[in-house]
mmCIF file of C-alpha atoms in Angstrom:
data_model
loop_
_atom_site.group_PDB
_atom_site.id
_atom_site.type_symbol
_atom_site.label_atom_id
_atom_site.label_comp_id
_atom_site.label_asym_id
_atom_site.label_seq_id
_atom_site.Cartn_x
_atom_site.Cartn_y
_atom_site.Cartn_z
ATOM 1 C CA MET A 1 25.217 64.941 21.698
ATOM 2 C CA MET A 2 28.912 65.234 20.844
ATOM 3 C CA LYS A 3 29.812 65.383 24.541
ATOM 4 C CA LEU A 4 27.787 62.225 25.165
ATOM 5 C CA HIS A 5 29.681 60.383 22.312
ATOM 6 C CA ARG A 6 33.078 61.602 23.521
ATOM 7 C CA ALA A 7 32.176 60.632 27.215
ATOM 8 C CA PHE A 8 31.202 57.180 26.130
ATOM 9 C CA ARG A 9 34.227 56.697 23.926
ATOM 10 C CA ALA A 10 36.600 57.816 26.767
ATOM 11 C CA GLY A 11 34.798 55.519 29.198
ATOM 12 C CA LEU A 12 35.082 52.593 26.825
ATOM 13 C CA ALA A 13 38.836 53.192 26.219
ATOM 14 C CA LEU A 14 39.518 53.461 29.979
ATOM 15 C CA THR A 15 37.756 50.216 30.653
ATOM 16 C CA CYS A 16 39.572 48.406 27.872
ATOM 17 C CA ALA A 17 43.016 49.738 29.006
ATOM 18 C CA ALA A 18 42.195 48.490 32.530
ATOM 19 C CA ALA A 19 41.246 45.028 31.164
ATOM 20 C CA ALA A 20 44.515 44.942 29.136
ATOM 21 C CA LEU A 21 46.643 45.483 32.336
ATOM 22 C CA THR A 22 45.004 42.541 34.058
ATOM 23 C CA GLY A 23 45.300 40.327 30.866
ATOM 24 C CA THR A 24 41.508 40.144 30.182
ATOM 25 C CA ALA A 25 41.116 42.459 27.351
ATOM 26 C CA TRP A 26 38.656 41.165 24.744
ATOM 27 C CA ALA A 27 39.176 42.016 21.098
ATOM 28 C CA GLY A 28 37.037 41.408 18.080
ATOM 29 C CA SER A 29 33.490 42.259 17.053
ATOM 30 C CA GLN A 30 29.895 41.166 17.804
ATOM 31 C CA SER A 31 30.126 38.850 14.844
ATOM 32 C CA SER A 32 33.004 36.793 16.075
ATOM 33 C CA PRO A 33 33.543 37.548 19.796
ATOM 34 C CA PRO A 34 35.667 35.443 22.091
ATOM 35 C CA THR A 35 34.093 32.786 24.219
ATOM 36 C CA LYS A 36 34.321 35.055 27.302
ATOM 37 C CA THR A 37 32.259 37.779 25.910
ATOM 38 C CA ALA A 38 29.448 35.319 25.143
ATOM 39 C CA LYS A 39 28.719 34.804 28.850
ATOM 40 C CA GLU A 40 25.274 36.263 29.896
ATOM 41 C CA ALA A 41 24.145 37.500 33.148
ATOM 42 C CA HIS A 42 20.810 36.378 34.440
ATOM 43 C CA VAL A 43 18.175 37.111 37.157
ATOM 44 C CA THR A 44 15.538 34.665 38.039
ATOM 45 C CA GLY A 45 13.206 34.323 41.017
ATOM 46 C CA ASP A 46 9.907 35.059 42.639
ATOM 47 C CA ALA A 47 9.384 36.912 45.952
ATOM 48 C CA TRP A 48 6.867 39.071 47.846
ATOM 49 C CA VAL A 49 8.376 42.255 48.964
ATOM 50 C CA LYS A 50 7.105 44.900 51.350
ATOM 51 C CA TYR A 51 6.900 48.265 49.763
ATOM 52 C CA PRO A 52 7.805 50.895 52.389
ATOM 53 C CA GLY A 53 5.674 53.613 50.738
ATOM 54 C CA ASP A 54 2.372 51.719 51.301
ATOM 55 C CA THR A 55 2.048 50.846 54.921
ATOM 56 C CA GLU A 56 -1.718 49.791 54.612
ATOM 57 C CA HIS A 57 -1.290 47.376 51.534
ATOM 58 C CA PRO A 58 2.592 46.902 51.228
ATOM 59 C CA TYR A 59 2.444 43.550 49.362
ATOM 60 C CA ARG A 60 4.114 43.483 45.930
ATOM 61 C CA ARG A 61 5.168 40.416 44.059
ATOM 62 C CA PHE A 62 7.857 40.410 41.457
ATOM 63 C CA VAL A 63 8.536 37.298 39.347
ATOM 64 C CA ILE A 64 11.490 37.632 36.979
ATOM 65 C CA ASP A 65 13.173 35.623 34.332
ATOM 66 C CA ALA A 66 15.808 37.825 32.449
ATOM 67 C CA HIS A 67 18.956 37.043 30.606
ATOM 68 C CA GLY A 68 21.442 38.979 28.509
ATOM 69 C CA ARG A 69 23.755 41.940 28.730
ATOM 70 C CA PRO A 70 23.611 45.724 28.828
ATOM 71 C CA TRP A 71 24.732 46.323 25.182
ATOM 72 C CA LYS A 72 25.787 44.757 21.939
ATOM 73 C CA VAL A 73 27.768 45.868 18.858
ATOM 74 C CA VAL A 74 25.897 45.806 15.615
ATOM 75 C CA ASP A 75 27.709 46.800 12.393
ATOM 76 C CA GLY A 76 30.479 48.458 14.352
ATOM 77 C CA LYS A 77 28.221 50.521 16.585
ATOM 78 C CA VAL A 78 27.160 50.041 20.290
ATOM 79 C CA VAL A 79 23.456 49.480 20.661
ATOM 80 C CA MET A 80 22.168 49.786 24.180
ATOM 81 C CA GLY A 81 19.937 46.973 25.469
ATOM 82 C CA ALA A 82 20.880 43.316 24.668
ATOM 83 C CA ALA A 83 18.568 41.386 27.108
ATOM 84 C CA ARG A 84 15.402 39.470 26.992
ATOM 85 C CA GLY A 85 12.880 38.178 29.349
ATOM 86 C CA THR A 86 9.830 39.223 31.421
ATOM 87 C CA VAL A 87 9.005 40.610 34.848
ATOM 88 C CA HIS A 88 5.614 39.907 36.150
ATOM 89 C CA VAL A 89 4.435 42.329 38.820
ATOM 90 C CA ASN A 90 1.436 41.847 41.241
ATOM 91 C CA HIS A 91 0.126 44.629 43.433
ATOM 92 C CA TYR A 92 -2.066 42.886 46.069
ATOM 93 C CA SER A 93 -4.638 45.517 47.142
ATOM 94 C CA PRO A 94 -8.335 46.379 47.159
ATOM 95 C CA ASP A 95 -10.092 48.149 44.268
ATOM 96 C CA GLU A 96 -11.789 50.549 46.587
ATOM 97 C CA PRO A 97 -11.089 51.600 50.257
ATOM 98 C CA GLY A 98 -12.483 48.988 52.657
ATOM 99 C CA GLY A 99 -12.782 46.278 49.986
ATOM 100 C CA ALA A 100 -11.098 42.961 49.780
ATOM 101 C CA SER A 101 -7.539 42.833 48.520
ATOM 102 C CA LYS A 102 -7.071 41.256 45.025
ATOM 103 C CA ASP A 103 -4.249 40.344 42.638
ATOM 104 C CA HIS A 104 -3.425 43.159 40.122
ATOM 105 C CA TRP A 105 -0.889 41.799 37.653
ATOM 106 C CA PHE A 106 1.009 43.548 34.744
ATOM 107 C CA SER A 107 4.230 42.691 32.993
ATOM 108 C CA ILE A 108 7.469 44.339 31.919
ATOM 109 C CA LYS A 109 9.326 43.260 28.649
ATOM 110 C CA VAL A 110 12.993 43.177 29.528
ATOM 111 C CA ASP A 111 15.489 44.659 27.102
ATOM 112 C CA TYR A 112 18.498 45.585 29.492
ATOM 113 C CA LEU A 113 20.387 43.717 32.180
ATOM 114 C CA MET A 114 23.608 44.672 34.033
ATOM 115 C CA THR A 115 25.056 42.776 36.940
ATOM 116 C CA GLY A 116 27.704 43.482 39.528
ATOM 117 C CA GLY A 117 28.271 40.669 42.003
ATOM 118 C CA PRO A 118 24.893 40.107 43.870
ATOM 119 C CA VAL A 119 23.194 43.069 42.322
ATOM 120 C CA ALA A 120 21.338 43.422 39.055
ATOM 121 C CA VAL A 121 19.795 46.366 37.247
ATOM 122 C CA VAL A 122 16.937 45.432 34.899
ATOM 123 C CA SER A 123 15.140 47.613 32.494
ATOM 124 C CA GLY A 124 12.184 47.175 30.180
ATOM 125 C CA ILE A 125 8.907 48.445 28.710
ATOM 126 C CA ARG A 126 5.739 48.205 30.906
ATOM 127 C CA GLN A 127 2.901 46.341 29.069
ATOM 128 C CA ASP A 128 0.100 47.945 30.990
ATOM 129 C CA THR A 129 -1.573 51.351 30.403
ATOM 130 C CA VAL A 130 0.633 54.136 31.676
ATOM 131 C CA PRO A 131 1.547 57.526 30.108
ATOM 132 C CA ALA A 132 4.154 57.277 27.366
ATOM 133 C CA ASN A 133 6.907 58.841 29.484
ATOM 134 C CA MET A 134 6.334 56.222 32.248
ATOM 135 C CA LYS A 135 6.570 53.068 29.983
ATOM 136 C CA ARG A 136 10.257 52.627 30.650
ATOM 137 C CA ALA A 137 10.682 50.844 33.944
ATOM 138 C CA THR A 138 13.942 50.061 35.800
ATOM 139 C CA LEU A 139 14.281 47.700 38.682
ATOM 140 C CA THR A 140 17.111 46.490 41.005
ATOM 141 C CA PHE A 141 17.465 42.979 42.533
ATOM 142 C CA TYR A 142 19.883 42.064 45.361
ATOM 143 C CA GLN A 143 20.654 38.448 46.359
ATOM 144 C CA SER A 144 21.764 38.497 49.905
ATOM 145 C CA PRO A 145 24.660 36.257 51.028
ATOM 146 C CA LEU A 146 22.643 35.686 54.161
ATOM 147 C CA GLY A 147 19.933 33.841 52.406
ATOM 148 C CA HIS A 148 16.869 34.633 50.373
ATOM 149 C CA ARG A 149 14.852 35.860 53.234
ATOM 150 C CA HIS A 150 17.257 38.898 53.269
ATOM 151 C CA ASP A 151 17.019 39.600 49.431
ATOM 152 C CA ARG A 152 15.875 42.996 48.374
ATOM 153 C CA MET A 153 14.620 44.884 45.339
ATOM 154 C CA GLY A 154 13.610 48.349 44.055
ATOM 155 C CA PHE A 155 11.423 49.632 41.286
ATOM 156 C CA SER A 156 11.063 52.988 39.432
ATOM 157 C CA TRP A 157 7.773 54.147 40.688
ATOM 158 C CA GLY A 158 6.135 54.638 44.101
ATOM 159 C CA VAL A 159 8.984 56.359 46.049
ATOM 160 C CA VAL A 160 10.714 57.197 42.924
ATOM 161 C CA HIS A 161 9.499 59.708 40.250
ATOM 162 C CA PRO A 162 8.349 57.300 37.490
ATOM 163 C CA ALA A 163 8.795 59.539 34.455
ATOM 164 C CA CYS A 164 11.623 59.427 31.838
ATOM 165 C CA HIS A 165 13.850 56.664 33.307
ATOM 166 C CA GLN A 166 16.705 55.462 30.998
ATOM 167 C CA MET A 167 18.325 52.027 30.813
ATOM 168 C CA GLY A 168 20.617 51.185 33.694
ATOM 169 C CA THR A 169 19.368 53.848 36.116
ATOM 170 C CA GLY A 170 17.702 51.632 38.585
ATOM 171 C CA PRO A 171 16.841 52.915 42.168
ATOM 172 C CA ALA A 172 18.314 51.469 45.456
ATOM 173 C CA PRO A 173 16.732 48.029 46.435
ATOM 174 C CA PHE A 174 14.414 49.683 48.968
ATOM 175 C CA SER A 175 11.888 46.846 49.424
ATOM 176 C CA PRO A 176 12.872 43.795 51.561
ATOM 177 C CA ALA A 177 11.624 40.385 50.825
ATOM 178 C CA GLY A 178 8.970 39.109 53.198
ATOM 179 C CA PRO A 179 6.060 36.696 53.644
ATOM 180 C CA GLY A 180 3.150 37.474 51.288
ATOM 181 C CA PRO A 181 -0.421 38.142 52.304
ATOM 182 C CA ASP A 182 -0.874 34.508 52.988
ATOM 183 C CA GLY A 183 2.172 34.237 55.178
ATOM 184 C CA ARG A 184 4.280 32.272 52.628
ATOM 185 C CA TRP A 185 7.829 33.164 51.825
ATOM 186 C CA LEU A 186 8.640 32.494 48.129
ATOM 187 C CA LYS A 187 12.021 31.472 46.652
ATOM 188 C CA GLY A 188 13.846 34.782 46.376
ATOM 189 C CA TYR A 189 16.185 36.010 43.611
ATOM 190 C CA THR A 190 19.127 34.491 42.092
ATOM 191 C CA VAL A 191 21.619 36.881 40.424
ATOM 192 C CA LYS A 192 24.210 35.390 38.090
ATOM 193 C CA ASP A 193 27.010 37.830 37.383
ATOM 194 C CA ALA A 194 28.784 38.059 34.075
ATOM 195 C CA PRO A 195 31.595 40.380 32.815
ATOM 196 C CA LEU A 196 30.706 43.378 30.756
ATOM 197 C CA PRO A 197 31.077 42.924 27.061
ATOM 198 C CA ILE A 198 34.025 45.224 26.321
ATOM 199 C CA TRP A 199 35.601 45.453 22.818
ATOM 200 C CA SER A 200 39.114 46.902 22.250
ATOM 201 C CA ASP A 201 38.514 47.822 18.656
ATOM 202 C CA PRO A 202 39.007 51.638 18.439
ATOM 203 C CA GLY A 203 36.635 51.819 15.537
ATOM 204 C CA ILE A 204 33.622 50.899 17.464
ATOM 205 C CA GLN A 205 31.163 53.799 17.408
ATOM 206 C CA PRO A 206 29.237 54.968 20.505
ATOM 207 C CA PRO A 207 25.517 54.644 20.891
ATOM 208 C CA ASP A 208 22.976 57.109 19.775
ATOM 209 C CA ALA A 209 21.722 59.691 22.162
ATOM 210 C CA PRO A 210 18.469 58.797 23.906
ATOM 211 C CA PRO A 211 15.254 60.374 22.638
ATOM 212 C CA ASP A 212 13.915 63.391 24.303
ATOM 213 C CA CYS A 213 11.497 62.860 27.262
ATOM 214 C CA THR A 214 9.332 65.519 28.748
ATOM 215 C CA PHE A 215 9.091 65.434 32.610
ATOM 216 C CA THR A 216 5.752 66.233 34.324
ATOM 217 C CA GLY A 217 6.283 66.642 38.052
ATOM 218 C CA PRO A 218 7.621 68.726 40.823
ATOM 219 C CA GLY A 219 10.103 71.278 39.736
ATOM 220 C CA GLU A 220 9.027 71.409 36.116
#
């Protein structure tokens, strides 16, 4: 735990030093931050994607409206997760082999958002019935400069081991946007980048270590 705290403090100091060299260091606290730190990132959109791990029923739909930042400072201490919003997920597939495909919706309550250029990592808690160590979901969204038909996204289940994910550990955006089961293209994803909220106050404390999580899968 001490190693985690030292590593976070060192990383925070290096980032602030780099910002100071470029004239963009931000001082202050969460209670009275400069205007620049108040900017929020956001990811919005709606797209069908083709999940490569399911060639028979590849259609997945992700509808997202998320805003915020990766962390905040509360009473002089970094708290991970400073975002809000919802991701609605639809798995279009039959309930039984040979049956008609149907919409199967669930949602994710967003609490974390980090952006870098056209890429966003989003994390939150699944609101459907899954094991406790699979409740944390992470997703990535990529807004292509070539247009929304080239957007991509990834999610932390399917081709990714779904257990014990942490905030900010999203997978590569492995699913390309495509026409849905009815042949319609939807509007794709819009990623609005925002600078990381960095504080130069040396008294800011690092976040708590994450809770333990027990893996159940290959290699365990």
